[in-house]
Amino acid sequence: MSTVVIVYVLLAVVLAASLIKSRDKTKAAFVFAWKALLKTAPALLGMLGIVGLTLGLLPPETIQKLLGEEAGFAATLIASVIGAITLIPSLIAFPLAGSLLRSGATVMTISAFITTLVMVGVVTAPMEMKTLGRKFTLLRNGLGFLSALVIAGIMGVLL
Amino acid sequence: MKKRAGKVILPIGILLIYAVLAIWLPEAAERSLKVTLDYALEILLIVPLVFLLMGLMEVWIPKDKVRQWLGKGSGVKGAVISVLMGTLPTGPLYVAFPMAAGLIRKGAGIVNMVLFLGAWAALKIPQLITEIKFMGLPFALTRFILTLAALLLTGLIMEAFLRRHPDKAWLVSSAAESNKNGSNP
């Protein structure tokens, strides 16, 4: 909660500075923000519904069984594959991941999901290959996937 | 119009599931609805923050400037600039691909581009705010540091590999160029 307050204060300062420097640009920033919000809104609402269904229908015990200690490394691996394939906005992914964590999922599995989600892009790979080459893309995403697993392992031990 | 219709299908579908649940399993529907509302409130709290920040960055950090700064950067300074430039602008990752390709052609090193793309995808500032809010500061901080280290390592491996096994002619020529221009501009 306190972090949110601090960041809002910072935002207010930046916003004031922006207003002083240029009224038009600040207005453009608001327009851009509003358009981006409208673009994300349907997916955001839909995913909110999915989060609600997931947590409303699956009791914590089930989540624990699927993503907790007893699920072991297989769950971590599956989570990382799901993270690599899907393209979920972070505004949705983090609340879901946070709630799964609180419901009994392991840090390792959740961080594997988060890390591959942001580091590996199977969906964007064709575009990446076209602009940066096949080898670059395969190496970047392959190494990204491996490091995501290592990062998840380390985070599981640390946190 | 068609595109918009496709986007609305997901929320409507979810709404239908809720309706069916409300008839067959009212208790589960109520529980799900409560969770949804709780999360909606929490997300609502940071939505203005995240999107306004995106808007301000979009307006004040011109993407062609990013290209300029990154193209010149090299060494540790270049790496730092690459990370910073990746965390600041907004937009999906596929916007960054052509930028990175252009920069490689202009002489930016592979390490820097891996850092740039990685930061763009994994270390965005609005994203970090969301992460801190829902996952806690220790989680976000640990992931940030480890990701940065992993990106650096990935970049170094890729630089070494692509130099020996070049992919495209322009990629190797520009990589060699960036090695020669090791010093700061």
CSV table of C-alpha atoms in Angstrom, one decimal:
chain,number,residue,atom,x,y,z
A,1,MET,CA,0.0,0.0,0.0
A,2,SER,CA,2.7,2.5,1.0
A,3,THR,CA,4.6,1.8,-2.2
A,4,VAL,CA,1.5,2.8,-4.2
A,5,VAL,CA,1.2,6.0,-2.3
A,6,ILE,CA,4.9,6.9,-2.9
A,7,VAL,CA,4.6,6.1,-6.6
A,8,TYR,CA,1.5,8.3,-6.8
A,9,VAL,CA,3.3,11.2,-5.2
A,10,LEU,CA,6.1,10.7,-7.7
A,11,LEU,CA,3.6,10.6,-10.5
A,12,ALA,CA,2.1,13.9,-9.3
A,13,VAL,CA,5.5,15.5,-9.3
A,14,VAL,CA,6.3,14.3,-12.8
A,15,LEU,CA,2.9,15.3,-14.0
A,16,ALA,CA,3.3,18.8,-12.5
A,17,ALA,CA,6.7,19.1,-14.2
A,18,SER,CA,5.2,17.9,-17.5
A,19,LEU,CA,2.4,20.5,-17.2
A,20,ILE,CA,4.8,23.3,-16.6
A,21,LYS,CA,6.9,22.3,-19.5
A,22,SER,CA,4.2,21.7,-22.0
A,23,ARG,CA,0.4,21.7,-21.7
A,24,ASP,CA,-0.1,20.1,-25.1
A,25,LYS,CA,2.3,17.2,-24.4
A,26,THR,CA,0.7,16.5,-21.1
A,27,LYS,CA,-2.7,16.4,-22.8
A,28,ALA,CA,-1.3,14.1,-25.4
A,29,ALA,CA,0.0,11.9,-22.5
A,30,PHE,CA,-3.5,11.7,-21.1
A,31,VAL,CA,-5.0,10.9,-24.5
A,32,PHE,CA,-2.4,8.1,-25.0
A,33,ALA,CA,-3.1,6.7,-21.5
A,34,TRP,CA,-6.8,6.7,-22.1
A,35,LYS,CA,-6.5,5.0,-25.5
A,36,ALA,CA,-4.1,2.4,-24.1
A,37,LEU,CA,-6.5,1.8,-21.3
A,38,LEU,CA,-9.5,1.3,-23.6
A,39,LYS,CA,-7.4,-1.0,-25.7
A,40,THR,CA,-6.5,-3.2,-22.7
A,41,ALA,CA,-9.9,-3.0,-21.0
A,42,PRO,CA,-11.6,-6.0,-22.6
A,43,ALA,CA,-8.7,-8.3,-22.0
A,44,LEU,CA,-8.3,-6.9,-18.5
A,45,LEU,CA,-12.0,-7.5,-17.7
A,46,GLY,CA,-11.9,-10.9,-19.2
A,47,MET,CA,-8.8,-11.9,-17.3
A,48,LEU,CA,-10.2,-10.5,-14.1
A,49,GLY,CA,-13.2,-12.8,-14.6
A,50,ILE,CA,-10.8,-15.8,-15.2
A,51,VAL,CA,-8.9,-15.0,-12.0
A,52,GLY,CA,-12.1,-14.9,-10.1
A,53,LEU,CA,-13.3,-18.2,-11.5
A,54,THR,CA,-9.9,-19.8,-10.9
A,55,LEU,CA,-9.8,-18.8,-7.3
A,56,GLY,CA,-13.5,-19.1,-6.7
A,57,LEU,CA,-13.8,-22.6,-8.1
A,58,LEU,CA,-10.4,-24.1,-7.1
A,59,PRO,CA,-10.1,-24.4,-3.4
A,60,PRO,CA,-6.6,-23.5,-2.0
A,61,GLU,CA,-6.0,-27.2,-1.4
A,62,THR,CA,-6.3,-27.9,-5.1
A,63,ILE,CA,-4.1,-25.0,-6.0
A,64,GLN,CA,-1.6,-26.3,-3.5
A,65,LYS,CA,-1.8,-29.8,-5.0
A,66,LEU,CA,-1.3,-28.5,-8.5
A,67,LEU,CA,1.3,-25.8,-7.9
A,68,GLY,CA,2.6,-26.4,-4.4
A,69,GLU,CA,5.5,-28.5,-3.0
A,70,GLU,CA,4.0,-31.9,-3.8
A,71,ALA,CA,3.6,-31.0,-7.5
A,72,GLY,CA,7.4,-30.8,-7.6
A,73,PHE,CA,9.5,-29.8,-10.5
A,74,ALA,CA,7.0,-30.9,-13.1
A,75,ALA,CA,4.7,-28.1,-12.1
A,76,THR,CA,7.5,-25.6,-12.4
A,77,LEU,CA,8.3,-26.9,-15.8
A,78,ILE,CA,4.7,-26.7,-17.0
A,79,ALA,CA,4.4,-23.2,-15.5
A,80,SER,CA,7.4,-22.1,-17.4
A,81,VAL,CA,6.1,-23.5,-20.7
A,82,ILE,CA,2.8,-21.8,-20.2
A,83,GLY,CA,4.6,-18.5,-19.4
A,84,ALA,CA,6.7,-18.9,-22.6
A,85,ILE,CA,3.8,-19.5,-24.9
A,86,THR,CA,1.2,-17.1,-23.5
A,87,LEU,CA,1.2,-13.3,-23.9
A,88,ILE,CA,-0.5,-12.0,-20.8
A,89,PRO,CA,-0.3,-8.3,-19.9
A,90,SER,CA,1.7,-7.8,-16.7
A,91,LEU,CA,-1.2,-5.9,-15.2
A,92,ILE,CA,-3.1,-9.1,-15.2
A,93,ALA,CA,-0.3,-11.7,-14.8
A,94,PHE,CA,1.0,-10.3,-11.5
A,95,PRO,CA,-2.3,-10.2,-9.6
A,96,LEU,CA,-3.0,-13.8,-10.7
A,97,ALA,CA,0.5,-14.9,-9.8
A,98,GLY,CA,0.3,-13.1,-6.4
A,99,SER,CA,-2.9,-14.8,-5.5
A,100,LEU,CA,-1.7,-18.2,-6.6
A,101,LEU,CA,1.3,-17.7,-4.4
A,102,ARG,CA,-0.8,-16.8,-1.4
A,103,SER,CA,-3.0,-19.8,-2.1
A,104,GLY,CA,-0.1,-22.2,-1.7
A,105,ALA,CA,1.8,-22.3,-5.0
A,106,THR,CA,5.6,-22.4,-4.6
A,107,VAL,CA,7.8,-19.3,-5.3
A,108,MET,CA,9.8,-21.4,-7.7
A,109,THR,CA,6.8,-22.3,-9.9
A,110,ILE,CA,5.3,-18.8,-9.8
A,111,SER,CA,8.6,-17.1,-10.6
A,112,ALA,CA,9.2,-19.7,-13.4
A,113,PHE,CA,5.9,-18.6,-14.9
A,114,ILE,CA,6.6,-14.9,-14.5
A,115,THR,CA,10.1,-15.0,-15.8
A,116,THR,CA,9.3,-17.0,-18.9
A,117,LEU,CA,6.3,-14.9,-19.5
A,118,VAL,CA,8.5,-11.8,-19.8
A,119,MET,CA,11.7,-13.3,-21.2
A,120,VAL,CA,10.5,-15.8,-23.8
A,121,GLY,CA,8.1,-14.9,-26.5
A,122,VAL,CA,6.9,-17.8,-28.6
A,123,VAL,CA,4.1,-15.7,-30.1
A,124,THR,CA,6.5,-12.8,-31.1
A,125,ALA,CA,9.3,-15.2,-32.3
A,126,PRO,CA,8.3,-15.1,-36.0
A,127,MET,CA,8.5,-11.3,-35.9
A,128,GLU,CA,11.8,-11.4,-34.1
A,129,MET,CA,13.2,-13.9,-36.7
A,130,LYS,CA,12.1,-11.6,-39.6
A,131,THR,CA,13.9,-8.6,-38.2
A,132,LEU,CA,16.8,-10.0,-36.2
A,133,GLY,CA,17.5,-13.4,-37.8
A,134,ARG,CA,16.7,-17.0,-36.9
A,135,LYS,CA,19.8,-17.7,-34.9
A,136,PHE,CA,19.5,-14.5,-32.8
A,137,THR,CA,15.9,-15.3,-32.0
A,138,LEU,CA,16.4,-19.0,-31.2
A,139,LEU,CA,19.5,-18.2,-29.0
A,140,ARG,CA,17.8,-15.3,-27.2
A,141,ASN,CA,14.6,-17.2,-26.4
A,142,GLY,CA,16.3,-20.5,-25.7
A,143,LEU,CA,18.8,-18.9,-23.3
A,144,GLY,CA,16.0,-16.9,-21.9
A,145,PHE,CA,14.0,-20.0,-21.1
A,146,LEU,CA,17.1,-21.7,-19.5
A,147,SER,CA,17.9,-18.6,-17.4
A,148,ALA,CA,14.2,-18.3,-16.4
A,149,LEU,CA,14.4,-21.8,-15.0
A,150,VAL,CA,17.7,-21.0,-13.2
A,151,ILE,CA,16.2,-17.7,-11.9
A,152,ALA,CA,13.1,-19.6,-10.6
A,153,GLY,CA,15.4,-22.1,-8.9
A,154,ILE,CA,17.4,-19.4,-7.2
A,155,MET,CA,14.3,-17.5,-6.2
A,156,GLY,CA,12.7,-20.7,-4.8
A,157,VAL,CA,15.7,-21.1,-2.5
A,158,LEU,CA,16.1,-17.4,-1.6
A,159,LEU,CA,12.4,-16.4,-0.9
B,1,MET,CA,-15.1,-2.8,-35.9
B,2,LYS,CA,-14.5,-6.5,-36.4
B,3,LYS,CA,-11.3,-6.3,-34.3
B,4,ARG,CA,-13.2,-4.7,-31.5
B,5,ALA,CA,-15.9,-7.4,-31.6
B,6,GLY,CA,-13.2,-10.1,-31.3
B,7,LYS,CA,-11.9,-8.4,-28.2
B,8,VAL,CA,-15.2,-8.2,-26.5
B,9,ILE,CA,-15.8,-12.0,-27.0
B,10,LEU,CA,-13.6,-12.9,-24.0
B,11,PRO,CA,-15.4,-10.7,-21.4
B,12,ILE,CA,-18.8,-11.7,-22.7
B,13,GLY,CA,-17.8,-15.4,-22.7
B,14,ILE,CA,-16.7,-15.1,-19.1
B,15,LEU,CA,-19.9,-13.3,-18.2
B,16,LEU,CA,-21.8,-16.2,-19.7
B,17,ILE,CA,-19.8,-18.7,-17.5
B,18,TYR,CA,-20.7,-16.6,-14.5
B,19,ALA,CA,-24.4,-16.6,-15.5
B,20,VAL,CA,-24.4,-20.4,-15.9
B,21,LEU,CA,-22.5,-20.8,-12.6
B,22,ALA,CA,-25.1,-18.5,-10.9
B,23,ILE,CA,-27.8,-20.9,-11.9
B,24,TRP,CA,-26.1,-24.2,-11.2
B,25,LEU,CA,-23.6,-23.4,-8.5
B,26,PRO,CA,-24.7,-20.1,-6.9
B,27,GLU,CA,-22.2,-20.4,-4.1
B,28,ALA,CA,-19.3,-20.8,-6.4
B,29,ALA,CA,-20.5,-18.0,-8.5
B,30,GLU,CA,-20.7,-15.8,-5.4
B,31,ARG,CA,-17.2,-16.7,-4.3
B,32,SER,CA,-15.8,-16.1,-7.8
B,33,LEU,CA,-17.6,-12.8,-8.1
B,34,LYS,CA,-16.2,-11.7,-4.7
B,35,VAL,CA,-12.7,-12.5,-5.8
B,36,THR,CA,-13.2,-10.7,-9.1
B,37,LEU,CA,-14.4,-7.6,-7.3
B,38,ASP,CA,-11.6,-7.7,-4.8
B,39,TYR,CA,-9.1,-7.8,-7.6
B,40,ALA,CA,-10.9,-5.2,-9.7
B,41,LEU,CA,-10.6,-2.8,-6.8
B,42,GLU,CA,-6.9,-3.6,-6.4
B,43,ILE,CA,-6.2,-3.2,-10.1
B,44,LEU,CA,-8.3,0.0,-10.2
B,45,LEU,CA,-6.0,1.4,-7.6
B,46,ILE,CA,-3.0,1.2,-9.9
B,47,VAL,CA,-4.6,1.5,-13.3
B,48,PRO,CA,-4.4,5.3,-13.5
B,49,LEU,CA,-0.8,5.1,-12.3
B,50,VAL,CA,0.4,2.6,-14.8
B,51,PHE,CA,-1.4,4.1,-17.8
B,52,LEU,CA,-0.5,7.7,-17.0
B,53,LEU,CA,3.1,6.8,-16.6
B,54,MET,CA,3.0,5.0,-20.0
B,55,GLY,CA,1.4,8.1,-21.5
B,56,LEU,CA,4.0,10.5,-20.1
B,57,MET,CA,6.9,8.2,-21.2
B,58,GLU,CA,5.4,7.9,-24.7
B,59,VAL,CA,5.1,11.7,-25.0
B,60,TRP,CA,8.4,12.7,-23.4
B,61,ILE,CA,10.8,10.0,-24.6
B,62,PRO,CA,10.9,10.0,-28.3
B,63,LYS,CA,11.8,6.7,-29.9
B,64,ASP,CA,14.1,8.2,-32.4
B,65,LYS,CA,16.2,9.7,-29.6
B,66,VAL,CA,16.4,6.2,-28.0
B,67,ARG,CA,17.8,5.0,-31.2
B,68,GLN,CA,20.4,7.8,-31.3
B,69,TRP,CA,21.5,7.3,-27.7
B,70,LEU,CA,21.8,3.5,-28.0
B,71,GLY,CA,23.6,3.6,-31.3
B,72,LYS,CA,26.4,5.5,-29.9
B,73,GLY,CA,26.7,3.7,-26.6
B,74,SER,CA,29.4,1.1,-26.0
B,75,GLY,CA,31.2,-0.6,-23.2
B,76,VAL,CA,29.8,-0.4,-19.7
B,77,LYS,CA,28.2,3.0,-20.5
B,78,GLY,CA,26.5,1.5,-23.5
B,79,ALA,CA,25.2,-1.4,-21.5
B,80,VAL,CA,23.7,0.9,-18.8
B,81,ILE,CA,22.1,3.1,-21.5
B,82,SER,CA,20.7,0.0,-23.2
B,83,VAL,CA,19.1,-1.2,-20.0
B,84,LEU,CA,17.7,2.3,-19.2
B,85,MET,CA,16.4,2.8,-22.7
B,86,GLY,CA,14.7,-0.6,-22.6
B,87,THR,CA,12.9,0.1,-19.3
B,88,LEU,CA,11.6,3.6,-20.3
B,89,PRO,CA,9.7,3.5,-23.6
B,90,THR,CA,6.3,2.0,-23.9
B,91,GLY,CA,4.8,-0.4,-26.4
B,92,PRO,CA,4.9,-4.1,-27.1
B,93,LEU,CA,8.1,-6.0,-27.6
B,94,TYR,CA,7.7,-6.3,-31.4
B,95,VAL,CA,8.1,-2.6,-31.6
B,96,ALA,CA,11.6,-3.0,-30.2
B,97,PHE,CA,12.7,-5.7,-32.7
B,98,PRO,CA,13.1,-3.4,-35.7
B,99,MET,CA,14.7,-0.8,-33.4
B,100,ALA,CA,17.2,-3.4,-32.3
B,101,ALA,CA,17.8,-4.5,-35.8
B,102,GLY,CA,18.5,-0.9,-37.0
B,103,LEU,CA,20.8,-0.4,-34.0
B,104,ILE,CA,22.8,-3.5,-34.8
B,105,ARG,CA,23.2,-2.3,-38.4
B,106,LYS,CA,24.4,1.0,-37.0
B,107,GLY,CA,27.1,-0.7,-34.9
B,108,ALA,CA,25.5,-1.5,-31.5
B,109,GLY,CA,26.8,-4.7,-29.9
B,110,ILE,CA,24.8,-7.9,-29.5
B,111,VAL,CA,25.2,-7.7,-25.7
B,112,ASN,CA,23.6,-4.2,-25.7
B,113,MET,CA,20.8,-5.3,-27.9
B,114,VAL,CA,20.0,-8.4,-25.7
B,115,LEU,CA,20.0,-6.1,-22.7
B,116,PHE,CA,17.8,-3.6,-24.5
B,117,LEU,CA,15.3,-6.2,-25.6
B,118,GLY,CA,15.4,-8.0,-22.3
B,119,ALA,CA,14.8,-4.8,-20.3
B,120,TRP,CA,12.0,-3.9,-22.7
B,121,ALA,CA,10.3,-7.2,-22.1
B,122,ALA,CA,11.1,-7.9,-18.5
B,123,LEU,CA,12.1,-4.8,-16.6
B,124,LYS,CA,9.6,-2.1,-17.6
B,125,ILE,CA,8.9,0.5,-15.0
B,126,PRO,CA,5.1,0.4,-15.0
B,127,GLN,CA,5.4,-3.4,-15.0
B,128,LEU,CA,7.7,-3.2,-12.0
B,129,ILE,CA,5.2,-1.1,-10.1
B,130,THR,CA,2.5,-3.7,-10.7
B,131,GLU,CA,4.9,-6.4,-9.6
B,132,ILE,CA,5.9,-4.7,-6.4
B,133,LYS,CA,2.2,-4.1,-5.6
B,134,PHE,CA,1.1,-7.7,-6.1
B,135,MET,CA,4.3,-9.8,-5.5
B,136,GLY,CA,6.1,-7.7,-2.9
B,137,LEU,CA,9.3,-5.8,-3.0
B,138,PRO,CA,11.6,-8.8,-2.2
B,139,PHE,CA,10.2,-10.8,-5.1
B,140,ALA,CA,10.4,-7.9,-7.6
B,141,LEU,CA,13.9,-6.9,-6.5
B,142,THR,CA,15.3,-10.4,-6.6
B,143,ARG,CA,13.8,-11.0,-10.0
B,144,PHE,CA,15.1,-7.7,-11.3
B,145,ILE,CA,18.7,-8.4,-10.3
B,146,LEU,CA,18.7,-12.0,-11.4
B,147,THR,CA,17.1,-11.1,-14.7
B,148,LEU,CA,19.7,-8.4,-15.3
B,149,ALA,CA,22.5,-10.9,-14.6
B,150,ALA,CA,21.0,-13.5,-16.9
B,151,LEU,CA,20.5,-11.0,-19.7
B,152,LEU,CA,24.2,-9.9,-19.5
B,153,LEU,CA,25.3,-13.5,-19.6
B,154,THR,CA,23.0,-14.3,-22.5
B,155,GLY,CA,24.3,-11.3,-24.4
B,156,LEU,CA,27.9,-12.3,-23.9
B,157,ILE,CA,27.2,-15.9,-25.0
B,158,MET,CA,25.3,-14.7,-28.0
B,159,GLU,CA,27.9,-12.2,-29.0
B,160,ALA,CA,30.6,-15.0,-28.9
B,161,PHE,CA,28.4,-17.5,-30.7
B,162,LEU,CA,27.2,-15.2,-33.4
B,163,ARG,CA,30.6,-13.9,-34.1
B,164,ARG,CA,31.8,-17.5,-34.9
B,165,HIS,CA,28.6,-18.6,-36.5
B,166,PRO,CA,27.1,-15.5,-38.1
B,167,ASP,CA,23.5,-15.6,-39.1
B,168,LYS,CA,23.3,-12.8,-41.7
B,169,ALA,CA,25.9,-10.9,-43.5
B,170,TRP,CA,24.8,-7.6,-42.0
B,171,LEU,CA,24.7,-9.1,-38.5
B,172,VAL,CA,28.4,-10.1,-38.6
B,173,SER,CA,29.7,-7.1,-40.3
B,174,SER,CA,28.0,-4.8,-37.8
B,175,ALA,CA,29.1,-7.0,-34.8
B,176,ALA,CA,32.7,-6.7,-36.0
B,177,GLU,CA,32.3,-3.0,-36.4
B,178,SER,CA,31.0,-2.6,-32.8
B,179,ASN,CA,34.0,-4.5,-31.5
B,180,LYS,CA,36.4,-2.1,-33.2
B,181,ASN,CA,34.5,0.9,-31.9
B,182,GLY,CA,35.0,-0.3,-28.4
B,183,SER,CA,35.7,3.2,-26.9
B,184,ASN,CA,33.2,5.8,-26.1
B,185,PRO,CA,32.2,8.3,-28.7
